[in-house]
mmCIF file of C-alpha atoms in Angstrom:
data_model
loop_
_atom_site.group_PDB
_atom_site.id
_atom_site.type_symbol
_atom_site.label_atom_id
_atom_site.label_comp_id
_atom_site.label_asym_id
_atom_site.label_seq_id
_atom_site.Cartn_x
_atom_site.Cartn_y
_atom_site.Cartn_z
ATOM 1 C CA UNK A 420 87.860 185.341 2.914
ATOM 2 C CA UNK A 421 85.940 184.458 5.983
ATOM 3 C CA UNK A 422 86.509 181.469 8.004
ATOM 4 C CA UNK A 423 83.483 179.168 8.832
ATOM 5 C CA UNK A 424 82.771 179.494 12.557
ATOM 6 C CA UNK A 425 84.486 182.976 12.478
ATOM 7 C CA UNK A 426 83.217 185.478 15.435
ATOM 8 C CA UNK A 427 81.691 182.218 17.020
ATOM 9 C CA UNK A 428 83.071 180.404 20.610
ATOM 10 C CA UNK A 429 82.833 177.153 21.505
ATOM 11 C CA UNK A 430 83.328 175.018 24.581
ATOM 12 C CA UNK A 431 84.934 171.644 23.852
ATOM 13 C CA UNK A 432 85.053 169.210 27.016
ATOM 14 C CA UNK A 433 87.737 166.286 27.143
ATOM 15 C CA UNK A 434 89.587 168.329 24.839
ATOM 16 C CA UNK A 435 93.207 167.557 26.008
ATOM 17 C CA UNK A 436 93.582 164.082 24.543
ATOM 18 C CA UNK A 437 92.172 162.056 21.377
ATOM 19 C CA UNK A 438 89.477 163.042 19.981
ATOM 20 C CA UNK A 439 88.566 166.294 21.614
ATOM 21 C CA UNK A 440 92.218 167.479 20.840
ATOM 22 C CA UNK A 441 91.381 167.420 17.022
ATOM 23 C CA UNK A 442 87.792 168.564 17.661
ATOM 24 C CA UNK A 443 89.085 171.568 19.481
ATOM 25 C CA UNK A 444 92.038 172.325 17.251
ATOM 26 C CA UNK A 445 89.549 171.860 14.001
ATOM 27 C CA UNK A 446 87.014 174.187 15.326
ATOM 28 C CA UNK A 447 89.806 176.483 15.789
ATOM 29 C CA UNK A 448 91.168 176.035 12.338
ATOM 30 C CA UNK A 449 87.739 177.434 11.572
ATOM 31 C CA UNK A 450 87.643 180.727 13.323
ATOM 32 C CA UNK A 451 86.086 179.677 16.563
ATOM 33 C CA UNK A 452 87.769 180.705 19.772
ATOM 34 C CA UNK A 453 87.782 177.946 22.335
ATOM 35 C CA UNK A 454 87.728 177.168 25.773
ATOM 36 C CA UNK A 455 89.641 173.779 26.063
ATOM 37 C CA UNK A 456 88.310 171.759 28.692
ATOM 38 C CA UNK A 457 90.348 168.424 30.333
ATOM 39 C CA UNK A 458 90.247 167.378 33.936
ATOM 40 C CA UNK A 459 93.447 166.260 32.822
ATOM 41 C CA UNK A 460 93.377 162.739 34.563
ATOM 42 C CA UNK A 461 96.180 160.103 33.349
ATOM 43 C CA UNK A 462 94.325 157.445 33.442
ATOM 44 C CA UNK A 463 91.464 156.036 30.670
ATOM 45 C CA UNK A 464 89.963 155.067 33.752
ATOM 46 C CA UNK A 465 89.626 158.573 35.313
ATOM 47 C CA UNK A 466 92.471 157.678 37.445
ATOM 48 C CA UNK A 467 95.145 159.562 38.509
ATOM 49 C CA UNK A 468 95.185 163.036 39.944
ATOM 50 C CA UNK A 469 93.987 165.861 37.648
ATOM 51 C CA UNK A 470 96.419 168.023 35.636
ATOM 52 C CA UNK A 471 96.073 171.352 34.114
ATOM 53 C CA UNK A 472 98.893 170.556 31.328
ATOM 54 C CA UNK A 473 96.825 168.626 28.911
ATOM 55 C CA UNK A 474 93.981 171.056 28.458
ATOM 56 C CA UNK A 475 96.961 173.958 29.089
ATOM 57 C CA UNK A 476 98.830 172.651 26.064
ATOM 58 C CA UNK A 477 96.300 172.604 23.580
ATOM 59 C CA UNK A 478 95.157 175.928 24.441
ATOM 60 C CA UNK A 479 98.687 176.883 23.732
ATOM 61 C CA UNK A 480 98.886 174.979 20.410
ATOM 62 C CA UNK A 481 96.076 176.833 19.562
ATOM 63 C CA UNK A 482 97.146 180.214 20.605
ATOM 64 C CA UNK A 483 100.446 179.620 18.770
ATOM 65 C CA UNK A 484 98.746 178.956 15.318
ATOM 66 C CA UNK A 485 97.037 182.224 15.846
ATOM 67 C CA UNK A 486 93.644 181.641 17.155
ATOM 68 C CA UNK A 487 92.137 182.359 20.649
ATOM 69 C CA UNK A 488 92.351 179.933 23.217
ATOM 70 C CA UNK A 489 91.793 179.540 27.041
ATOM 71 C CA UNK A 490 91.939 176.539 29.138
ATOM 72 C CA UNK A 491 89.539 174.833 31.782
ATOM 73 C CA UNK A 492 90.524 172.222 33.990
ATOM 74 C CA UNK A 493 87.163 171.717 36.100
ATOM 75 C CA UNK A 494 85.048 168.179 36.022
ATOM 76 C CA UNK A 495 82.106 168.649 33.402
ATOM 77 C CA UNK A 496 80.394 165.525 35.448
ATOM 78 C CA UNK A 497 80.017 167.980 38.445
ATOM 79 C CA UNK A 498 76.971 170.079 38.130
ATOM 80 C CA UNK A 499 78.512 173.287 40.001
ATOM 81 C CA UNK A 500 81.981 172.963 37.623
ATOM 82 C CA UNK A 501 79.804 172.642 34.494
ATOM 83 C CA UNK A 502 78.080 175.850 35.394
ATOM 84 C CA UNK A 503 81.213 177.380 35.581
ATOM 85 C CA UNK A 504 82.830 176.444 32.636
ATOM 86 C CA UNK A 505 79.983 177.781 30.280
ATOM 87 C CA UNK A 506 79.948 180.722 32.201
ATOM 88 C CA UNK A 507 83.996 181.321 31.605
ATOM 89 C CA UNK A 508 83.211 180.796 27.784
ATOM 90 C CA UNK A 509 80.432 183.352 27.695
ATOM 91 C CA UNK A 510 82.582 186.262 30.310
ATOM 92 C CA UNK A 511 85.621 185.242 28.037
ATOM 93 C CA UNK A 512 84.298 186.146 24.537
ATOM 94 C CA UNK A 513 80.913 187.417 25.043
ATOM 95 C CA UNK A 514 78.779 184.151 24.359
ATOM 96 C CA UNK A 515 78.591 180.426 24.174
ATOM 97 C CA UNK A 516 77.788 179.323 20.239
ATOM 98 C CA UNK A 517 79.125 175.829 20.086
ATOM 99 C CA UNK A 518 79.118 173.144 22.809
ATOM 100 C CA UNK A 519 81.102 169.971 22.281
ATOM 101 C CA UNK A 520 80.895 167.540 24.356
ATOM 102 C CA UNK A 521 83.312 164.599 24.066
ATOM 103 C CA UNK A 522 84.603 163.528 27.881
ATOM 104 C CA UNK A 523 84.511 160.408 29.142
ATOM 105 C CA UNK A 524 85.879 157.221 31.002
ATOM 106 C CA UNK A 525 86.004 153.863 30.680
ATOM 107 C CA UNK A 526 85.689 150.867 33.542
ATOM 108 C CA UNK A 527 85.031 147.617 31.355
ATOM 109 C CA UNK A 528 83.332 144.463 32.991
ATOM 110 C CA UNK A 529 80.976 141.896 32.129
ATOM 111 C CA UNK A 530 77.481 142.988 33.672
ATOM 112 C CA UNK A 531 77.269 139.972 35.903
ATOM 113 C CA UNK A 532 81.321 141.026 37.298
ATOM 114 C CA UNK A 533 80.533 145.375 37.197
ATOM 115 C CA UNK A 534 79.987 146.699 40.684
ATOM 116 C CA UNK A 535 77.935 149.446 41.546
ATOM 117 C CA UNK A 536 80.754 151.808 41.883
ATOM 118 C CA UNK A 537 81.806 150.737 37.900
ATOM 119 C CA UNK A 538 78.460 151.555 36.519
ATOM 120 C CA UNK A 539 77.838 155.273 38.232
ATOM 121 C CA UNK A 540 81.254 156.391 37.198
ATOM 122 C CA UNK A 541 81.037 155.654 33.611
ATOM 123 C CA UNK A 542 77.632 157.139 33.674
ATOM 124 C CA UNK A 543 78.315 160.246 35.515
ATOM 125 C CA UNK A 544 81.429 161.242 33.539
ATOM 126 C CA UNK A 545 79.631 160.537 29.776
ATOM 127 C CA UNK A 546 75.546 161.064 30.601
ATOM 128 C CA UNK A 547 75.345 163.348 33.558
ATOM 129 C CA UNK A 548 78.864 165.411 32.000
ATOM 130 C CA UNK A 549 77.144 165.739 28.933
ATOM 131 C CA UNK A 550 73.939 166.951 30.708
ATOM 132 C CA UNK A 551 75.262 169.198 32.900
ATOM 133 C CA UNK A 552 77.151 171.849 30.173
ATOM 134 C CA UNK A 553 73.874 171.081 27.762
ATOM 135 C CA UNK A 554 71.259 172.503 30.843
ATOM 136 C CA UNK A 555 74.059 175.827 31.238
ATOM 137 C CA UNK A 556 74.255 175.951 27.398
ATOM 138 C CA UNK A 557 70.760 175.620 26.717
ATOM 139 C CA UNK A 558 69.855 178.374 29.820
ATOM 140 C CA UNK A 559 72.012 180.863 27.662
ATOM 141 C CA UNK A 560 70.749 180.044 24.264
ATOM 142 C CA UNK A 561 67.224 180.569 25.801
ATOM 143 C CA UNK A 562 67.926 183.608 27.436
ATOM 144 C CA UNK A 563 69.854 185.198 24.799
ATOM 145 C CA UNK A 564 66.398 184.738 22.554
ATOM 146 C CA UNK A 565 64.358 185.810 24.858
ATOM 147 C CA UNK A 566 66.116 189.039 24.778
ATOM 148 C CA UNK A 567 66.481 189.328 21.211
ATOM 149 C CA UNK A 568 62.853 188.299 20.430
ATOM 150 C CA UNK A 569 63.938 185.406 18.335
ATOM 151 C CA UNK A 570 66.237 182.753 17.305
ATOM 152 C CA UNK A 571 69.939 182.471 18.142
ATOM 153 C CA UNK A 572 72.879 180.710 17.000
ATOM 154 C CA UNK A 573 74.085 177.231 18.932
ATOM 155 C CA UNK A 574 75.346 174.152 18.108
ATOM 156 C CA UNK A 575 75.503 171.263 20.352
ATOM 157 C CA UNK A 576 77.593 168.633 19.154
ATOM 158 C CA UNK A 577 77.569 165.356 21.444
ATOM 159 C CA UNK A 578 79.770 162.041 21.452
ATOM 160 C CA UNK A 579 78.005 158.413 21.466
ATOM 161 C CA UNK A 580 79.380 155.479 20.737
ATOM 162 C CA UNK A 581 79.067 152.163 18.039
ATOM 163 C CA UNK A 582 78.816 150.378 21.303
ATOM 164 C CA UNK A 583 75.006 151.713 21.593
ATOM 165 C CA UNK A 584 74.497 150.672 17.807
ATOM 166 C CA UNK A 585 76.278 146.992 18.126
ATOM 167 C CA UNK A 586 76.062 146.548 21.418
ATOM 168 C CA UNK A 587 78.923 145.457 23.658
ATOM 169 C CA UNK A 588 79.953 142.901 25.792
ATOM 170 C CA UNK A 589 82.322 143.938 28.316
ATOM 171 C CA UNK A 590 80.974 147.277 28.140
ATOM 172 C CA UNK A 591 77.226 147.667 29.633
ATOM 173 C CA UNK A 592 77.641 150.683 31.331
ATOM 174 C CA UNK A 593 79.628 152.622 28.546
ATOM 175 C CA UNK A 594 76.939 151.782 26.115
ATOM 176 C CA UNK A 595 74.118 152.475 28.231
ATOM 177 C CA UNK A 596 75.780 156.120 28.907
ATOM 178 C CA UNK A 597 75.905 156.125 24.674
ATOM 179 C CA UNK A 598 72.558 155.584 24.113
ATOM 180 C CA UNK A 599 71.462 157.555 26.670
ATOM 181 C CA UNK A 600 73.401 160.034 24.972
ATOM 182 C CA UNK A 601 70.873 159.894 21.695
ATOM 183 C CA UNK A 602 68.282 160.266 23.682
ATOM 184 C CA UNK A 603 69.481 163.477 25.461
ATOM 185 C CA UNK A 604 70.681 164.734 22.102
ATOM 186 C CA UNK A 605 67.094 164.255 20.410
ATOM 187 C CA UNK A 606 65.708 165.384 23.380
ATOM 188 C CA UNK A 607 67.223 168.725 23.386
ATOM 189 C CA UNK A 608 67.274 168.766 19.695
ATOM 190 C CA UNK A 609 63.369 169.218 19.803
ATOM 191 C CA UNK A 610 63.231 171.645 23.312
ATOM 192 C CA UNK A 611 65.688 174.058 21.593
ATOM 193 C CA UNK A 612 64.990 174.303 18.019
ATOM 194 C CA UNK A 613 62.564 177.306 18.216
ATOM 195 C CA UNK A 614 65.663 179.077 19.884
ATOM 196 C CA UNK A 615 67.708 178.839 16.733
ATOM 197 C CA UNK A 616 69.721 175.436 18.422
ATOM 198 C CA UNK A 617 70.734 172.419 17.044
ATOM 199 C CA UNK A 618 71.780 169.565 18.538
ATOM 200 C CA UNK A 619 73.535 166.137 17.144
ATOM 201 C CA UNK A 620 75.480 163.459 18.155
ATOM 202 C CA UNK A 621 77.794 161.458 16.356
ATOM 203 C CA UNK A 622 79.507 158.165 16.696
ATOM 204 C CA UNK A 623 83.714 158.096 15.991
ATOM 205 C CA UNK A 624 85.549 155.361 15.522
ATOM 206 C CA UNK A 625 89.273 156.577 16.212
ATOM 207 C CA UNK A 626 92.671 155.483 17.820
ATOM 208 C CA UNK A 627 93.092 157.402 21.102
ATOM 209 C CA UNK A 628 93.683 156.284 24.574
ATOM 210 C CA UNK A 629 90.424 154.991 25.120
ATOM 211 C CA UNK A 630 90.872 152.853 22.591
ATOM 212 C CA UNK A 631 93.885 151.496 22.151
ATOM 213 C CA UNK A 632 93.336 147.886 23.463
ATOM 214 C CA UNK A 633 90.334 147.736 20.738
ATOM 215 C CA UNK A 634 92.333 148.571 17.665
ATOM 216 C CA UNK A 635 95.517 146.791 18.746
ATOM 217 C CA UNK A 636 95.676 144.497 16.450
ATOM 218 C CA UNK A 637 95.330 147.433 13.573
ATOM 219 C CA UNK A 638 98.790 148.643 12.939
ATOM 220 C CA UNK A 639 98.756 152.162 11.456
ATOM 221 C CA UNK A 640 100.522 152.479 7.850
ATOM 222 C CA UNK A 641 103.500 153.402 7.074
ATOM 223 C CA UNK A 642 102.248 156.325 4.701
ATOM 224 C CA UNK A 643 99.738 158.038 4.951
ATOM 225 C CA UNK A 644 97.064 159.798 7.326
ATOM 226 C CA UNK A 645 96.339 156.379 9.592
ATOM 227 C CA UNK A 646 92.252 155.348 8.696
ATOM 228 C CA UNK A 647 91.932 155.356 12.643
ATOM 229 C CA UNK A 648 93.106 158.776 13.166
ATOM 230 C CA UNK A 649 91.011 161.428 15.173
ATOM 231 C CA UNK A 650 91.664 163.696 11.882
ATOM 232 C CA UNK A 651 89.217 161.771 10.272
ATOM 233 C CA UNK A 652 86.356 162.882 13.149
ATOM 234 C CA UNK A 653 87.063 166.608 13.619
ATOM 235 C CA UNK A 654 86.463 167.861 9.851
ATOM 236 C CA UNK A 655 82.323 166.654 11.088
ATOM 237 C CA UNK A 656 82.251 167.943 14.055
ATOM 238 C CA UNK A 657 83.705 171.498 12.569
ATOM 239 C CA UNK A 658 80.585 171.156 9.944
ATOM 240 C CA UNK A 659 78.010 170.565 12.369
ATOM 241 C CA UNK A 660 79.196 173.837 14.440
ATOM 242 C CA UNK A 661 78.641 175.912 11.232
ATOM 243 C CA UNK A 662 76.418 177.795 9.676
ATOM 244 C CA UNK A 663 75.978 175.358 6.920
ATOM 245 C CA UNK A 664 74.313 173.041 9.295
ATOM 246 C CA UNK A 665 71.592 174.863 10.313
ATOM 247 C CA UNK A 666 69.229 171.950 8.777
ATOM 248 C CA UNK A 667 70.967 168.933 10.470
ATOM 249 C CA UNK A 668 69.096 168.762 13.775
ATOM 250 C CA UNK A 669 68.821 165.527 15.786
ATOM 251 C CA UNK A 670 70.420 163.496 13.240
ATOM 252 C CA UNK A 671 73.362 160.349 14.731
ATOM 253 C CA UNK A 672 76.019 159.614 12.395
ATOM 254 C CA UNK A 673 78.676 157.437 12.146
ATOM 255 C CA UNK A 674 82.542 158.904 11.241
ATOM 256 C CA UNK A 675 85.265 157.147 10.542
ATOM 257 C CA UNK A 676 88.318 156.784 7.955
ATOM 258 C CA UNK A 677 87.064 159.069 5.729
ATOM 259 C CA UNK A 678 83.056 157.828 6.087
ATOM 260 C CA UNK A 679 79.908 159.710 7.179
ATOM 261 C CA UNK A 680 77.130 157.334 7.547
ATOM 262 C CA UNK A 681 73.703 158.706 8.662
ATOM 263 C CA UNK A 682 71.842 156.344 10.638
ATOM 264 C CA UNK A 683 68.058 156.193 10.591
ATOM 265 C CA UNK A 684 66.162 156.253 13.240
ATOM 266 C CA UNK A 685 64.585 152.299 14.324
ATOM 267 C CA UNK A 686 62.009 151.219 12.210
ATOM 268 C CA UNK A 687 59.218 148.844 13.110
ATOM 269 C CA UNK A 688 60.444 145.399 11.280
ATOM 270 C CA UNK A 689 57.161 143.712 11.664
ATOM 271 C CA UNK A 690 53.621 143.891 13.144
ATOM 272 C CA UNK A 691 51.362 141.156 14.843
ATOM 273 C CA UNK A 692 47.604 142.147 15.300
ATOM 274 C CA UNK A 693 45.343 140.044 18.016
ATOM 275 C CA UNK A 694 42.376 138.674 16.886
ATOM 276 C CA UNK A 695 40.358 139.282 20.175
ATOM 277 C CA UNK A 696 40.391 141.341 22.418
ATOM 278 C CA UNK A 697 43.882 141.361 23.950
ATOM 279 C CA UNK A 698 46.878 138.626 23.347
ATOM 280 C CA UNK A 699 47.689 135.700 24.898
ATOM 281 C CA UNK A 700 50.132 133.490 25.945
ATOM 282 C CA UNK A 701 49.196 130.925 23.062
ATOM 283 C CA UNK A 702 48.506 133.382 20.424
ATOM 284 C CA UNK A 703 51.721 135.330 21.289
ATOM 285 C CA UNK A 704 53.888 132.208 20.860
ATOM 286 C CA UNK A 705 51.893 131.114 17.730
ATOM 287 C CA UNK A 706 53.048 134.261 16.240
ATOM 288 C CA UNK A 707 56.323 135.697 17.904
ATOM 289 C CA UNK A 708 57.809 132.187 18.066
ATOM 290 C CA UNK A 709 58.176 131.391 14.340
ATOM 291 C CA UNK A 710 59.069 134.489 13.410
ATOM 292 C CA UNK A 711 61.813 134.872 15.492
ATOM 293 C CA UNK A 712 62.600 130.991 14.571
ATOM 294 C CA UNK A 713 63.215 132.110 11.096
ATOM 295 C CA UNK A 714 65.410 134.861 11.173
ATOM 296 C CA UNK A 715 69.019 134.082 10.626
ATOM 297 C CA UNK A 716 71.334 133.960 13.827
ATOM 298 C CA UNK A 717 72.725 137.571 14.505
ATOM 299 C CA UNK A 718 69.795 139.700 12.432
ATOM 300 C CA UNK A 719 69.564 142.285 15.483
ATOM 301 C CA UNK A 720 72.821 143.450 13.730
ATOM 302 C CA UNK A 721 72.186 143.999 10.942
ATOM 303 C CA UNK A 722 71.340 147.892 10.764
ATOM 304 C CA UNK A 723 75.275 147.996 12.310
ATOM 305 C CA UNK A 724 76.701 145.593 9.942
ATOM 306 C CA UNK A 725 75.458 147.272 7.006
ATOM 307 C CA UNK A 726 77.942 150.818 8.642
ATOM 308 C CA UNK A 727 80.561 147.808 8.488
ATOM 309 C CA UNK A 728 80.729 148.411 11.683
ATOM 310 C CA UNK A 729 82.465 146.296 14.196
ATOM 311 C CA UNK A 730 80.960 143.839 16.788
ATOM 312 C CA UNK A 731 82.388 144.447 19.947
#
């Protein structure tokens, strides 16, 4: 019997840690071979000097279990190492099918406290990393239909955050890079779909390193697969790199513990008409005022709240 992603490749960035550890070993539980990438930095922070070993050793783990398995240590948020890593995928085992892209940082600060230097890291490393291996990815799919006079198989699997749904406080940068995140992902969804391409992005909740402050508090049970665990992500990102997904294009949805929530895209909640010829002041506050008088303390939550997700 086949496997699911069998004769397919994938690229998997920050796949040394966390999530992209399961992601990577899950996509090669399905027949994909994988090229793991981790810059391999200590720190949550992107601190630290760069290693080889954590990207090294889940190529290894990997390898071991019988699949095929490379490593790639390079910085996905620099454009020139981005290149390069979707071309070793493609020279490696003949093409890129899946991209997954999961790296990140994070620098926490109130917005009135973040300085400059704060803000463009977080950024680069999620928005501009996740750009960089989509534009090489997307080159290839396009190229690769060109030549075969149709559509082509990819996958583009991208990570945001509940911090762009809820919002969070401490965290403006990280959930700007999030929801900047969508927007690439629904973006590209629509540029590349004629090629045969889809591309999603989902929002984990999961106990890793760059979480582990959040979920403190939630000790993990004694029996049992812990609800946090990055177990619980992988089995969704494995689906949307198959074949079976080839109708789930520019969707977000939530994963955790053993829950897929698909979240809908905003919806206009109400609708004030002027009655001349453009508003004003008066008529705007006659109107806006109330309305925004009467809704319960909170409400701009409530699309999150229903996920039961968490307010950061």
């Amino acid at each position: 019997m086949s496997l699911p992603l069998e004769g397919l490749s994938a690229v998997v960035t920050g796949a040394g840690r966390g999530l992209g550890r399961g992601e990577a070993l899950e996509l090669a539980r399905l027949g994909a071979a994988v090229v793991v990438n981790d810059f391999g930095q200590p720190g949550r922070d992107g601190s630290g000097d760069a290693s080889a070993a954590p990207a090294e050793e889940v190529a290894a783990e990997i390898r071991a279990a019988g699949g095929k398995a490379l490593s790639h240590t390079g910085d996905v948020a620099d454009f020139r190492q981005a290149g390069e890593l979707v071309r070793l995928a493609i020279a490696e085992f003949g093409k890129l099918d899946v991209l997954v892209n999961n790296a990140g940082i994070l620098r926490d600060r109130m917005v009135f406290s973040m300085t400059e230097e704060e803000w463009d890291s977080v950024i680069r490393v999620h928005l501009k990393g996740h750009f960089n291996t989509t534009h090489f990815a997307a080159a290839h799919w396009r190229e690769r239909s060109k030549a075969a006079g149709g559509p082509v198989y990819g996958r583009i699997v991208n990570t945001s955050s509940e911090a762009f749904l809820a919002g969070s406080a401490g965290q403006p940068n990280y959930a700007a890079a999030k929801g900047g995140i969508v927007g690439l992902t629904t973006s590209t969804a629509l540029a590349l779909a004629k090629y045969g391409v889809t591309a999603n992005a989902i929002c984990p909740r999961a106990r890793t390193r760059m979480t582990e402050d959040v979920f403190a508090g939630l000790e993990q049970p004694e029996d049992g697969l812990d609800p946090l665990a990055p177990e619980h992500v992988a089995p969704l990102v494995g689906y949307l790199a198959s074949p079976a997904a080839a109708r789930v294009n520019g969707q977000l949805l939530v994963v955790h513990g053993g829950m897929v929530a698909i979240v809908e895209r905003p919806r206009v909640a109400a609708k004030f008409d002027s009655k001349q010829e453009t508003f004003t002041y008066d008529e705007l506050d006659t109107l806006l005022t109330p309305y925004y008088g009467e809704r319960p303390s909170g409400e701009t939550f409530a699309a999150a709240e229903v996920l039961g997700l968490k307010r950061a």
